[in-house]
CSV table of C-alpha atoms in Angstrom, one decimal:
chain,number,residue,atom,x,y,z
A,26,UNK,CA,46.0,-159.5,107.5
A,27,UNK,CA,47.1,-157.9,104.5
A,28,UNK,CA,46.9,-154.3,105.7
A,29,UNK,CA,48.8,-155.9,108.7
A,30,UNK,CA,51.6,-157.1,106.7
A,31,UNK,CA,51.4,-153.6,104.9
A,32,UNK,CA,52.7,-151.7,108.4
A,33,UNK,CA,54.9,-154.5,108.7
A,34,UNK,CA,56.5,-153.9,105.7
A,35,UNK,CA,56.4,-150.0,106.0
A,36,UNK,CA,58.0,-150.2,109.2
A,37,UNK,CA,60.9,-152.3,107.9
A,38,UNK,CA,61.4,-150.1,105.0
A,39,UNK,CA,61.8,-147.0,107.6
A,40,UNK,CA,63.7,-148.8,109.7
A,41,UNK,CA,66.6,-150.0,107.2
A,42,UNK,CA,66.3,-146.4,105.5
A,43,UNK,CA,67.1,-145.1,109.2
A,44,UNK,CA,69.9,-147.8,109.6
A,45,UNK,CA,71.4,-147.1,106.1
A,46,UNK,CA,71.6,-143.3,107.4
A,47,UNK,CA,73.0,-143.9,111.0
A,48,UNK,CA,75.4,-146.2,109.5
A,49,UNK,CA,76.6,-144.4,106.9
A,50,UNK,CA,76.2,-146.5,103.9
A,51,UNK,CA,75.8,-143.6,101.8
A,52,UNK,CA,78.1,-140.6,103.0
A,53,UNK,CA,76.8,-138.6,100.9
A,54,UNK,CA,73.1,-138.6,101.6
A,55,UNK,CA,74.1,-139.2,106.0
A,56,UNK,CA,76.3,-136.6,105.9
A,57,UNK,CA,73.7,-134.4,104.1
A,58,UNK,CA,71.5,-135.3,106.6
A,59,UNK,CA,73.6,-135.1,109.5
A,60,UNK,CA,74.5,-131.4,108.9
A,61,UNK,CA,71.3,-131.0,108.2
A,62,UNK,CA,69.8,-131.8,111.4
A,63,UNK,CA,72.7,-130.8,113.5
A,64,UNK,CA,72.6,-127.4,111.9
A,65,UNK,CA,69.0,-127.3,112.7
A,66,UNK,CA,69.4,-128.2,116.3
A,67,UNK,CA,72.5,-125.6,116.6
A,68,UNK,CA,69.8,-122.6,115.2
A,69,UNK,CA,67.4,-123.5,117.5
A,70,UNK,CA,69.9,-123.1,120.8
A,71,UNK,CA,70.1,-119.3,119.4
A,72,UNK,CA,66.8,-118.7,118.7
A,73,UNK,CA,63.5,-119.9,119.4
A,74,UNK,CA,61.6,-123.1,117.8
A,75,UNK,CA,59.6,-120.5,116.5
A,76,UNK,CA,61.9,-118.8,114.2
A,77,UNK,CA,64.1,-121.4,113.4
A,78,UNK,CA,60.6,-122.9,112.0
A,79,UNK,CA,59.4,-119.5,110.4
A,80,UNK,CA,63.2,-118.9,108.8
A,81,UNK,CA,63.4,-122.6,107.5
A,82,UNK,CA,59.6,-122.5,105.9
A,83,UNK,CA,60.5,-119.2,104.4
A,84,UNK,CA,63.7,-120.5,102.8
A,85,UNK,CA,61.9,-123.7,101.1
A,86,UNK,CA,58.8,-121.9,100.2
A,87,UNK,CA,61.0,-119.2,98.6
A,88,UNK,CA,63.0,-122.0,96.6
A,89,UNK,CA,60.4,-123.1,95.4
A,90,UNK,CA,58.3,-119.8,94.5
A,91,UNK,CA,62.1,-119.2,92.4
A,92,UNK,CA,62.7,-122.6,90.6
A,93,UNK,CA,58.6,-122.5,90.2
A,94,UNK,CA,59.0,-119.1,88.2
A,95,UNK,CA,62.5,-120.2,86.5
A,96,UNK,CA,60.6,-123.4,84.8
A,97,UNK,CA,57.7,-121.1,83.9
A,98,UNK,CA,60.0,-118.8,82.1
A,99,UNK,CA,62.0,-121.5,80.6
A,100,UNK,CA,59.1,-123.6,79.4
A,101,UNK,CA,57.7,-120.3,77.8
A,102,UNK,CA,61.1,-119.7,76.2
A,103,UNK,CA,61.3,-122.9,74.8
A,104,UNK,CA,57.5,-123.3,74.0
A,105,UNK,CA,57.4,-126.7,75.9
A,106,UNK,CA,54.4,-127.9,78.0
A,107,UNK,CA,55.7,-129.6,80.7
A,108,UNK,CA,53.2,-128.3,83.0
A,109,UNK,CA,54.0,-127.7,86.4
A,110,UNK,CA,58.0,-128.5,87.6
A,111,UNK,CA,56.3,-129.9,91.0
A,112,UNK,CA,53.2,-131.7,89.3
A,113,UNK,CA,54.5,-135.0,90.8
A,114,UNK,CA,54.9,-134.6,94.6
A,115,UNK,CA,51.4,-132.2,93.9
A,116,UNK,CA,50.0,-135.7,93.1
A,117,UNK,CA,51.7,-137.7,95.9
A,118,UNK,CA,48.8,-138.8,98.7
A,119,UNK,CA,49.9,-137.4,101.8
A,120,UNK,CA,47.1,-138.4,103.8
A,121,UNK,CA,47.7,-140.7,106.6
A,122,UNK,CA,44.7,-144.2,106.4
A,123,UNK,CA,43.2,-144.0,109.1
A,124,UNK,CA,43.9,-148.0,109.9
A,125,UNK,CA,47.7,-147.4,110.3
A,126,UNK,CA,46.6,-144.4,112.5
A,127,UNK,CA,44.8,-146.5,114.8
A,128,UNK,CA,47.4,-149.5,115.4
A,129,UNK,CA,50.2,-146.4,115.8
A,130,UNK,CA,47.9,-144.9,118.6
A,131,UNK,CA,47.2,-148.7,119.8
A,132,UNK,CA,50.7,-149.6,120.2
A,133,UNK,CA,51.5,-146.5,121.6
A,134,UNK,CA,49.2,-147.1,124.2
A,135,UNK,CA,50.7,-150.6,125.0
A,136,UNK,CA,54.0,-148.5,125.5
A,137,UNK,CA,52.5,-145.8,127.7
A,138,UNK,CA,50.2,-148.3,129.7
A,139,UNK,CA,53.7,-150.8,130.6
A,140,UNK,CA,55.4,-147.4,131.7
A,141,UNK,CA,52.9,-146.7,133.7
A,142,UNK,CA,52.9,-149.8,135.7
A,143,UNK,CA,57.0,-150.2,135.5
A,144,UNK,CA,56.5,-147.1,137.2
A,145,UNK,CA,53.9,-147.7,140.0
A,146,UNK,CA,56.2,-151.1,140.8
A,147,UNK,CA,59.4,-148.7,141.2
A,148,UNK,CA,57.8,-146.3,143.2
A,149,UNK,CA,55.2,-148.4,145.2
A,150,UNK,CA,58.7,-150.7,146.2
A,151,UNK,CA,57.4,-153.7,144.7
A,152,UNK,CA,61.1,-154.8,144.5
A,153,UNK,CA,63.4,-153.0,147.0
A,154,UNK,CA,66.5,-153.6,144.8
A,155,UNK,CA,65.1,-152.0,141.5
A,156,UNK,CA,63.7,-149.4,143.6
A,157,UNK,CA,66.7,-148.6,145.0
A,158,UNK,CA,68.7,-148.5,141.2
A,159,UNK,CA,65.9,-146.4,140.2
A,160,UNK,CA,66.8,-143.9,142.4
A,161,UNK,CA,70.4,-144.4,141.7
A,162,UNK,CA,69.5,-143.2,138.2
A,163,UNK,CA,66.6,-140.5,139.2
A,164,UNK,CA,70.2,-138.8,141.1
A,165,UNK,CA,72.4,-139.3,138.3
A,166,UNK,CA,69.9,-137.2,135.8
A,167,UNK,CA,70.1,-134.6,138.6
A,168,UNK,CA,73.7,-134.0,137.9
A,169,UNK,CA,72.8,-134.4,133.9
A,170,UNK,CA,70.4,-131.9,134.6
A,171,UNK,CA,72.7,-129.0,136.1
A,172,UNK,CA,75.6,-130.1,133.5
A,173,UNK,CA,73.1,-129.6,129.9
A,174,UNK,CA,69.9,-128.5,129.4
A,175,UNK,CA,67.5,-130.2,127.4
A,176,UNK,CA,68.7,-128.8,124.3
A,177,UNK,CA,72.2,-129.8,124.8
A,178,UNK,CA,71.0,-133.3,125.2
A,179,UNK,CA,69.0,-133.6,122.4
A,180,UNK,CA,72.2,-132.5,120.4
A,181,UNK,CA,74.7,-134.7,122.1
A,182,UNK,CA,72.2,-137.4,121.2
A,183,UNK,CA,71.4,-136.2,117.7
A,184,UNK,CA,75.6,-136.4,116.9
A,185,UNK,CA,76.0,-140.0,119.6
A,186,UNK,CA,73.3,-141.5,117.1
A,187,UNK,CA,75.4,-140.7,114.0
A,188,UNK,CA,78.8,-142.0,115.5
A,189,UNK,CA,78.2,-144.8,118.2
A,190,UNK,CA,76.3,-147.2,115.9
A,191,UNK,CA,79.4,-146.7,113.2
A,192,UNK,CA,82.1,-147.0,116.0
A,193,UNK,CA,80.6,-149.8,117.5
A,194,UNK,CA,80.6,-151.6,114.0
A,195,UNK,CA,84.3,-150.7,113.4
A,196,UNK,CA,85.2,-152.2,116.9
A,197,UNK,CA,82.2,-155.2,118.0
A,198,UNK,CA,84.2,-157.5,119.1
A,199,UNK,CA,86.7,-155.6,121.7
A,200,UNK,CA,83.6,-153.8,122.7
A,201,UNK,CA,81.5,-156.4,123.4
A,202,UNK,CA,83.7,-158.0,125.7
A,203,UNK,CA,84.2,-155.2,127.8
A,204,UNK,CA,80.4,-155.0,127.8
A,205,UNK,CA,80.3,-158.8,128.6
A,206,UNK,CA,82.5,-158.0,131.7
A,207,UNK,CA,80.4,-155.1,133.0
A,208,UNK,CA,77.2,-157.0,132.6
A,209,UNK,CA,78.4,-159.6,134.6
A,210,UNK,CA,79.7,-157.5,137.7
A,211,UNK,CA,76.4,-155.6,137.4
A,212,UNK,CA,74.4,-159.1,137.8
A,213,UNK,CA,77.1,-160.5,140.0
A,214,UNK,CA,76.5,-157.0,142.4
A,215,UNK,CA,72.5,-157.3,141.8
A,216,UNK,CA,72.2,-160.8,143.0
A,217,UNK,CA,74.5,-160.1,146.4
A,218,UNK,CA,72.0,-156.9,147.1
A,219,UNK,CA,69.6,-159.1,146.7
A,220,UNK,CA,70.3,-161.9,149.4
A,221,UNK,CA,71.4,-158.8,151.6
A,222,UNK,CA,68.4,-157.1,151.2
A,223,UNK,CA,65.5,-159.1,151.3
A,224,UNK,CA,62.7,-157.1,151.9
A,225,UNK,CA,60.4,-156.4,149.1
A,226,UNK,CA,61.6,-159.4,147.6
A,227,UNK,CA,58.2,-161.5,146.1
A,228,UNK,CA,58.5,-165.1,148.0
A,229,UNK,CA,57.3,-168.4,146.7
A,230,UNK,CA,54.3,-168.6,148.3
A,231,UNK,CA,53.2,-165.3,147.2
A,232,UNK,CA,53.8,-165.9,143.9
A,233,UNK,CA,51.9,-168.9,144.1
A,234,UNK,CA,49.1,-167.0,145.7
């Protein structure tokens, strides 16, 4: 139980840390961040994951080789023993327990197995209705698919993940109503589709059965 509450409470703490970022709590530290990642994203349209790995590794490991040697000579200079300018992070435990690992992979699994069977009910026409708004989407990605490419998506949703949450913040009220009125005509739609269109449609009895 306590390890338990452990992940619960590791979890939470990534979670706010995430929503303090996306939020913008802290321009300083989101926008660092932001650019960051965005310039990342940008590097790797023009070159390959590859390099834009190799190029970013080289940078921090030479940064550090130069404010390793600048301490060394300074501490020499100054005839101080501070020992070595990255002694604490050298010290940190990285390793991941092998509990948490296990309930990550475990819930994971839970995710992947309720996919799975989402997706054998779509495309087995369990329910003609969602099947049929299931392919609705499926054809609306094919358009997304000839407008970006996968890269241009990740992007788009690197920058809407940095800007909806705040706009939606500034502006919850106006746009929850509109979002109110759209989830209504959506059920209001689903619900006529479905006394049109009963086949597939689970009856009583069956569901008793």
């Amino acid at each position: 139980m306590r390890g338990f509450s452990h992940v619960l409470k590791n979890i939470l703490s990534l979670f706010l840390a995430v929503e303090s970022l996306i939020y913008w709590r802290d321009p300083k530290k989101s926008g660092a961040v932001f650019g960051a990642g965005l310039a990342v994203l940008l590097a790797m349209v023009c070159f390959s994951v590859i390099s834009v790995f190799a190029y970013l590794s080289l940078t921090i490991l030479l940064g550090t080789i130069v404010f390793t040697i600048y301490k060394n000579v300074l501490q020499a200079v100054q005839k101080t023993s501070e020992g070595h300018p990255f002694k604490n992070f050298l010290e940190t435990d990285l390793t991941l327990p092998q509990d948490k690992v296990q309930q990550a992979v475990n819930v994971g699994v839970t995710h992947v197995n309720s996919v799975i069977v989402e997706l054998r009910r779509l495309f087995l026409v369990e329910d003609l209705v969602d099947s049929i708004k299931f392919a609705l989407l499926l054809w609306c990605l094919t358009y997304v698919g000839s407008w970006f490419n996968g890269m241009s998506i990740v992007i788009i949703s690197f920058v809407a993940l940095f800007t909806l949450p705040k706009v939606y913040e500034n502006n919850k009220q106006s746009i929850d109503a509109y979002l109110d009125l759209v989830r209504s005509k959506v059920i209001e739609i689903t619900d006529k589709a479905k006394a049109a269109v009963p086949i597939g449609k689970k009856t009583e009895s069956d569901k008793d059965k």
